[in-house]
Coordinates of C-alpha atoms and ligand atoms in Angstrom, one line a residue:
M257 CA 151.3 188.7 35.3
L258 CA 153.2 189.9 32.3
I259 CA 150.8 190.8 29.5
R260 CA 153.4 191.7 26.9
K261 CA 157.0 192.6 26.8
A262 CA 157.4 195.9 28.6
P263 CA 159.4 198.5 26.6
D264 CA 162.4 200.1 28.3
I265 CA 161.6 201.7 31.6
L266 CA 161.3 205.5 31.4
P267 CA 163.2 207.8 33.9
S268 CA 159.8 208.9 35.2
Q269 CA 159.1 205.3 36.2
I270 CA 162.2 204.9 38.4
T271 CA 161.1 204.8 42.0
S272 CA 162.7 207.2 44.5
K273 CA 164.1 205.7 47.7
S274 CA 161.2 207.0 49.9
N275 CA 158.7 205.6 47.5
Y276 CA 160.6 202.3 47.4
L277 CA 160.5 202.1 51.2
N278 CA 156.8 202.9 51.2
R279 CA 156.2 200.4 48.5
R280 CA 157.9 197.7 50.7
A281 CA 155.6 198.7 53.6
F282 CA 152.7 198.3 51.2
M283 CA 153.8 194.9 50.0
Q284 CA 154.4 193.7 53.6
A285 CA 151.1 195.1 54.8
G286 CA 149.5 193.2 51.9
G287 CA 151.0 189.8 52.7
A288 CA 148.1 188.4 54.7
L289 CA 145.3 189.7 52.5
G290 CA 147.2 188.7 49.4
A291 CA 147.4 185.1 50.5
A292 CA 143.7 185.1 51.3
A293 CA 143.0 186.4 47.8
I294 CA 145.0 183.6 46.2
A295 CA 143.3 181.0 48.3
G296 CA 139.9 182.5 47.5
P297 CA 138.5 183.6 44.2
A298 CA 142.1 183.6 42.7
L299 CA 144.4 186.3 41.5
G300 CA 144.2 187.2 37.8
A301 CA 147.1 185.8 36.0
M302 CA 147.4 187.3 32.5
V303 CA 148.4 185.3 29.5
P304 CA 149.1 186.6 26.1
A305 CA 146.6 185.4 23.4
G306 CA 147.4 187.1 20.2
D307 CA 146.7 190.8 20.3
R308 CA 144.0 190.4 22.9
A309 CA 145.4 189.1 26.2
K310 CA 143.1 187.0 28.3
I311 CA 142.9 187.4 32.1
E312 CA 142.9 184.1 33.9
N313 CA 141.2 183.0 37.1
V314 CA 138.4 185.6 37.0
A315 CA 135.7 184.8 39.6
K316 CA 132.0 185.4 39.0
S317 CA 130.3 188.0 41.2
R318 CA 126.9 188.1 42.8
F319 CA 126.8 191.8 41.9
S320 CA 126.5 191.1 38.1
T321 CA 123.3 191.9 36.3
G322 CA 121.6 189.1 34.3
E323 CA 120.8 191.5 31.5
R324 CA 122.2 190.8 28.1
A325 CA 125.7 192.4 27.7
N326 CA 126.5 194.6 24.8
S327 CA 128.8 193.1 22.1
Y328 CA 132.6 193.5 22.4
E329 CA 132.2 195.6 19.2
D330 CA 129.7 198.0 20.8
I331 CA 131.7 198.5 23.9
T332 CA 135.0 199.1 22.1
T333 CA 134.0 201.3 19.2
Y334 CA 131.5 203.7 20.8
N335 CA 133.5 205.5 23.4
N336 CA 134.0 208.8 25.2
Y337 CA 137.8 209.4 25.8
Y338 CA 138.5 213.0 25.0
E339 CA 142.3 212.4 25.3
F340 CA 141.9 210.6 22.0
G341 CA 139.3 212.9 20.3
T342 CA 135.7 213.9 21.0
G343 CA 133.9 211.7 18.4
K344 CA 132.5 208.4 19.6
G345 CA 134.7 206.6 17.0
D346 CA 137.9 208.6 17.7
P347 CA 139.2 206.6 20.7
V348 CA 139.3 203.3 18.8
D349 CA 141.1 204.9 15.9
N350 CA 143.5 207.2 17.8
A351 CA 144.3 205.0 20.8
E352 CA 145.4 202.0 18.7
D353 CA 149.1 202.6 19.2
F354 CA 148.9 203.9 22.8
E355 CA 151.3 201.9 25.0
A356 CA 149.7 201.3 28.4
R357 CA 153.0 199.7 29.6
P358 CA 155.1 200.4 31.6
W359 CA 152.5 202.1 33.8
S360 CA 152.8 203.4 37.3
I361 CA 150.2 204.7 39.8
T362 CA 151.0 207.2 42.5
V363 CA 149.1 207.0 45.8
D364 CA 149.5 210.1 48.0
G365 CA 147.7 212.4 50.5
E366 CA 146.1 211.4 53.7
A367 CA 147.1 207.8 54.0
D368 CA 149.6 205.8 56.0
I369 CA 150.9 204.0 52.9
T370 CA 151.8 206.1 49.9
G371 CA 154.2 205.9 47.0
T372 CA 154.5 205.1 43.3
F373 CA 153.7 201.5 42.3
D374 CA 154.2 199.6 39.1
F375 CA 150.8 198.6 37.7
D376 CA 151.4 194.9 38.2
D377 CA 152.4 195.4 41.8
F378 CA 149.5 197.6 42.4
I379 CA 146.9 195.0 41.3
K380 CA 148.7 191.9 42.4
P381 CA 147.3 191.6 46.0
F382 CA 143.7 191.8 44.9
A383 CA 141.1 189.1 43.8
V384 CA 139.9 189.6 40.2
E385 CA 136.2 189.4 39.5
E386 CA 133.9 189.7 36.5
R387 CA 131.2 192.4 37.2
I388 CA 128.5 192.7 34.5
Y389 CA 127.2 196.2 35.1
R390 CA 124.8 198.6 33.5
M391 CA 126.5 201.8 32.3
R392 CA 124.4 205.0 31.9
C393 CA 126.1 207.9 30.2
V394 CA 124.9 211.4 31.1
E395 CA 124.2 211.9 27.4
A396 CA 121.2 209.5 27.8
W397 CA 122.7 206.3 26.2
S398 CA 123.5 203.1 28.0
M399 CA 125.2 199.7 27.7
V400 CA 125.7 196.6 29.7
I401 CA 129.4 195.8 30.1
P402 CA 131.1 192.7 31.5
W403 CA 134.1 194.3 33.3
V404 CA 136.9 192.5 34.9
G405 CA 138.1 194.4 38.0
I406 CA 139.3 194.6 41.5
S407 CA 137.3 195.9 44.5
L408 CA 138.1 199.6 45.0
A409 CA 137.2 199.1 48.7
D410 CA 140.0 196.6 49.0
V411 CA 142.4 199.0 47.3
V412 CA 141.4 201.9 49.5
K413 CA 141.7 199.9 52.7
R414 CA 145.1 198.6 51.7
F415 CA 146.6 202.1 51.7
K416 CA 145.2 202.9 55.1
P417 CA 143.6 206.3 54.7
N418 CA 143.9 208.3 57.9
S419 CA 141.0 210.1 59.8
K420 CA 141.5 213.3 57.7
A421 CA 140.8 211.5 54.4
K422 CA 137.2 212.2 53.3
Y423 CA 137.5 211.8 49.6
V424 CA 139.6 210.0 47.0
A425 CA 140.7 212.0 44.0
F426 CA 141.8 210.3 40.7
E427 CA 143.8 211.7 37.8
T428 CA 144.4 210.4 34.3
L429 CA 147.9 210.4 32.6
E430 CA 148.8 213.8 31.2
D431 CA 150.9 213.4 28.0
K432 CA 150.2 215.4 24.9
Q433 CA 152.4 213.1 22.8
R434 CA 150.7 209.9 23.7
M435 CA 147.2 211.4 24.1
P436 CA 146.8 213.7 21.1
G437 CA 143.4 215.0 22.3
Q438 CA 145.1 216.8 25.1
R439 CA 146.5 219.2 22.5
S440 CA 143.0 220.6 22.3
R441 CA 141.7 222.6 25.3
V442 CA 138.3 220.9 25.3
L443 CA 138.9 220.1 29.0
D444 CA 141.4 221.3 31.6
W445 CA 143.9 218.4 31.6
P446 CA 144.5 216.0 33.3
Y447 CA 141.0 214.5 33.5
R448 CA 140.1 214.5 37.2
E449 CA 137.4 212.6 39.1
G450 CA 136.6 211.9 42.8
L451 CA 134.5 210.0 45.2
T452 CA 133.7 210.2 48.9
I453 CA 135.4 207.6 51.0
A454 CA 132.0 206.0 51.6
E455 CA 131.4 205.7 47.9
A456 CA 134.9 204.4 47.2
T457 CA 134.5 201.7 49.8
H458 CA 131.1 200.6 48.6
P459 CA 131.2 197.0 47.3
L460 CA 129.9 198.0 43.9
A461 CA 132.8 200.3 43.1
I462 CA 135.6 198.7 41.1
L463 CA 138.8 199.5 39.3
A464 CA 138.4 197.7 35.9
I465 CA 141.5 196.1 34.3
G466 CA 139.6 194.2 31.6
L467 CA 136.4 193.4 29.8
Y468 CA 135.0 190.3 28.3
G469 CA 137.7 188.3 30.2
E470 CA 140.5 190.2 28.4
V471 CA 142.8 193.0 29.2
L472 CA 141.2 196.4 28.9
P473 CA 141.4 197.9 25.4
N474 CA 143.1 201.3 25.2
Q475 CA 139.9 203.1 24.2
N476 CA 138.2 201.8 27.3
G477 CA 140.8 203.2 29.7
A478 CA 143.8 200.8 29.7
P479 CA 145.4 199.7 31.9
I480 CA 143.0 200.7 34.7
R481 CA 139.9 202.8 35.1
L482 CA 137.2 203.5 37.6
V483 CA 133.7 201.9 37.4
V484 CA 130.9 203.2 39.6
P485 CA 127.7 201.8 38.1
W486 CA 125.2 203.9 40.0
K487 CA 126.8 207.1 38.6
Y488 CA 126.9 208.7 35.2
G489 CA 129.6 207.3 33.0
F490 CA 131.8 210.4 33.2
K491 CA 132.7 209.5 36.8
G492 CA 134.5 206.4 35.4
I493 CA 137.9 208.0 34.9
K494 CA 140.2 206.1 32.5
G495 CA 143.9 205.7 32.4
I496 CA 144.4 206.4 36.1
V497 CA 147.9 207.4 37.2
R498 CA 147.2 209.0 40.5
M499 CA 144.9 208.3 43.6
R500 CA 145.1 211.0 46.3
F501 CA 143.3 210.8 49.7
V502 CA 142.1 214.3 50.5
E503 CA 140.2 216.2 53.2
T504 CA 138.0 218.4 51.0
M505 CA 135.9 217.7 47.9
P506 CA 138.3 217.5 44.9
Q507 CA 137.8 219.3 41.7
T508 CA 136.4 217.1 38.9
S509 CA 136.8 217.7 35.2
W510 CA 133.2 218.0 34.0
N511 CA 132.2 220.0 37.1
M512 CA 135.1 222.4 36.4
S513 CA 134.0 222.7 32.7
A514 CA 130.3 223.2 33.3
P515 CA 129.3 223.4 37.0
H516 CA 125.6 224.0 36.3
E517 CA 125.4 220.9 34.2
Y518 CA 127.6 218.3 35.9
G519 CA 127.8 217.9 39.7
F520 CA 130.3 216.1 41.9
Y521 CA 128.0 213.3 42.8
A522 CA 126.6 212.6 39.3
N523 CA 124.3 209.9 40.6
V524 CA 122.0 208.5 37.8
N525 CA 118.6 210.2 38.6
P526 CA 115.7 210.1 36.1
N527 CA 114.0 212.9 38.2
V528 CA 116.7 215.5 37.8
D529 CA 117.1 216.5 34.2
H530 CA 120.3 217.8 32.6
P531 CA 119.6 221.6 31.9
R532 CA 119.6 220.8 28.2
W533 CA 117.8 217.4 28.0
S534 CA 115.7 214.9 29.9
Q535 CA 117.3 212.1 32.0
A536 CA 114.0 210.1 32.2
R537 CA 114.9 207.7 29.4
E538 CA 117.9 206.2 27.7
R539 CA 118.9 204.7 24.4
R540 CA 120.4 201.2 24.8
I541 CA 123.3 201.0 22.4
G542 CA 123.0 198.0 20.0
A543 CA 119.2 197.7 20.5
G544 CA 118.6 198.8 16.9
L545 CA 117.6 202.0 15.2
F546 CA 113.9 201.6 15.9
A547 CA 114.0 200.3 19.4
D548 CA 112.1 202.3 22.0
K549 CA 114.1 204.2 24.6
I550 CA 114.0 202.5 28.0
P551 CA 113.1 204.2 31.3
T552 CA 116.2 205.3 33.3
R553 CA 116.2 203.9 36.9
M554 CA 117.1 205.7 40.1
F555 CA 120.8 205.1 40.8
N556 CA 120.8 203.2 37.5
G557 CA 118.9 200.3 39.1
Y558 CA 121.3 200.0 42.0
E559 CA 119.1 201.9 44.5
D560 CA 118.7 199.1 47.0
E561 CA 122.5 198.8 47.3
V562 CA 123.5 202.5 47.3
A563 CA 120.6 204.8 48.4
S564 CA 121.7 204.7 52.1
L565 CA 125.0 206.4 51.1
Y566 CA 122.9 209.6 50.4
T567 CA 120.5 209.6 53.3
G568 CA 119.6 213.3 54.2
L569 CA 121.3 214.6 51.0
D570 CA 119.2 216.8 48.7
L571 CA 119.8 215.0 45.4
R572 CA 118.4 218.0 43.4
K573 CA 121.1 220.3 44.9
N574 CA 123.8 217.7 45.0
F575 CA 123.3 216.4 41.4
Ligands
MTE632 N1 138.1 209.3 31.3 C1 139.0 210.1 30.7 N2 140.3 210.1 31.2 N3 138.7 210.9 29.7 C2 137.4 211.0 29.2 O1 137.1 211.7 28.3 N4 135.1 210.1 29.4 C3 134.1 209.7 30.4 C4 134.6 208.4 31.1 N5 136.0 208.4 31.5 C5 136.4 210.1 29.8 C6 136.8 209.3 30.9 C7 132.8 209.5 29.9 S1 132.0 210.9 29.5 C8 132.2 208.3 29.8 S2 130.5 208.1 29.3 C9 132.9 207.0 30.0 O2 134.3 207.3 30.3 C10 132.8 206.2 28.8 O3 133.4 204.9 29.0 P1 133.5 203.9 27.8 O4 134.1 204.6 26.6 O5 134.4 202.8 28.2 O6 132.1 203.4 27.5

């Protein structure tokens, strides 16, 4: 699973005894499922291939769209990642030297299994799939992206959230040295996002670790980011270091920044406009300067799969 030689371990990466014991419980609890995953669609073994490391044994998924995917170039040069600047071209330029290894993810809150896990240990038990998904940004542009990821439902279940857990909150790394955009106060750092447990355990929700069969580029959220294709792109938090199971709706970055413009749910909805622009249509990146905008679909075209999550919820109020 080693992608490239890990630099020296930082003191912050050394696991405390209680975390170590929790981690052992996590690995033991994972034994049976882990074996099933290896026998099934295969665990992703990563092999270095020049600068861009390939992820091996990636299974296809019935959840992929047949739409033409955007080019690697489109997906990796037109980004939103404010930790590396607010311009679309800033992340590819400014994240080039970011080291996404070693990396650890802390799981805490209302769950039986908690602790701090090295990234490789965190993903090891899970089957790796390619998911070709539409991505609709709240700014009214879209792409089709062939992610490589693991099922968020499998991850959530592995940590055994207890009956108090109603939401999962996510946080990005906070490090002004490594993420120069955090020196600006454009957002209240760290970047935060969240889902209900029902959303997080929906089969379409994944944690992406790659794209186009290769390890996730820094500008797309290396080493691990959330992908929820029926929601606006800003829900897809990058560079995740913490997952916390909580009882009440967590604060989320864009909602904190402009609550009248960005809600917690952020489901793609062509019938509810952003206060400053229409959400009825979208510009497909890479379609060419003179291409017509295309109609935006309810839940980004995943209505059949996800509408039942929101039965009885007023989507105008809960935007
Ligand atoms: N995650 C973090 N940590 N910081 C960010 O600024 N931007 C969000 C989301 N995740 C963002 C983030 C927004 S607004 C979008 S549209 C998507 O990432 C863009 O993902 P992409 O650059 O891989 O297309």
